[in-house]
Amino acid sequence: MPKTDTRTEYRAADRGSVTRPGPARNPNEVPPRRPRREPPYAPETQPAAEGTDDDDAPLIPRRIGRKEIINFTSELAVMVDTGINLSAALGHVIEQAENPSLARIARELKAAVESGEDFSTALSRHPKLFDKVYVQLVRASEVSGSLGSMLDRVVEEGRRDYDSRGKVRAALAYPAVMLFASISSSVFLLTYVFPKFATIFSGRGITLPLPTRIMMAVSNSLIYYWYVGVLGVVLLAAALTWLWKSTSGRQFLDGVKLNLPILGVMFRNAALSRSLRTLSTMLSSGVPMLQAIRLCGDVSGNTMYEQDWIKVADGVAEGRQIHELIATSPRFPKSLAQMIAAGEQTGRLGSILTRLSDYYDRELELSLKTVTSMIEPIMVCFMGFVVGSIAMALLLPIFTLSRHVG
């Protein structure tokens, strides 16, 4: 019987990724023993499959907005309420997420939960996305076993806070836009329109009125020394940034915000509304009193109120009543201390706090309307004064020339 040739050939890639054929060899042959050395060729590997997470990740990570976190929590709450386990719910969120950055965060949370880690612990690794209140509420739900209902509460509070902050920003945006428009129009008039008239006035040899001379000096400064103004703006922005990032500077700016005319009432109502709403939610969810009070300062958005709430927490730890400690701060209204005292005496502190937070929500709405209604005429008058001053500086020399001609 003739022997069949059972030798096989193979191909391998060297270190330069060049494919080379190998010699044919019978697989039944026993190769001779050779000294061990590094093989000159490496087996070819299949290219990585497309569509991996690294391939899908954008070069510049997309920012995750506050509204996306609220929607993420809402979707998670709905699926958990329907009986889907947390890991599967996170998987559905990953599939539906349009933001790759949010999908990556959800993937990390899913991996942590599947490894046996608490959901609250996994959330705490992303403090910029999930604040302390969010984490504490989830932690409380893990103890009580009511994650779905707690996530619903987180969504409700998150939407209320998001709407509140949006209204405050909208109220501040109008005066900011008006101020920018007035400054831009003034710079345009002084650097483009006014110099042309100034040339005409100078050639007539008349004595210019004082307002015109002042505007000419301002115009020349903007034209020939514009870099001084730019440098001043940069230095002012740097100083404000340094103040905002430093502890003492942040306290100074927050104190100024609370004492501003018209706007100060709005900032105080916003801080009280957030703090009291958080305290009510945390206590009704089973979060310990001291932790709940300390978190009130974190959500207030003002370091002055944050210090006040820390003092309240320290006093409660010593056995004192909340209303006694609140009454010592001038930033808390006396009526607030009296209402909290009634809640502590009757054992209905939670319901009293809910009513107080609703009250300050309404006060915030009223203060926002007041700010909008009062700032609008103020800014219109300011713009009229600026533009009118420039117009007067232009018209006075014209009247003087007309008298000379007459």
Coordinates of C-alpha atoms in Angstrom, one line a residue, residues 91 123 158 170 178 262 265 331 334 402:
G91 CA -28.2 47.2 30.5
L123 CA -22.5 56.0 42.3
G158 CA -34.0 66.7 40.6
A170 CA -33.1 83.1 33.1
M178 CA -28.9 94.1 28.2
I262 CA -33.3 93.2 44.5
V265 CA -33.9 88.2 48.2
R331 CA -29.7 84.6 57.5
K334 CA -37.4 84.2 62.7
S402 CA -25.4 126.4 13.6

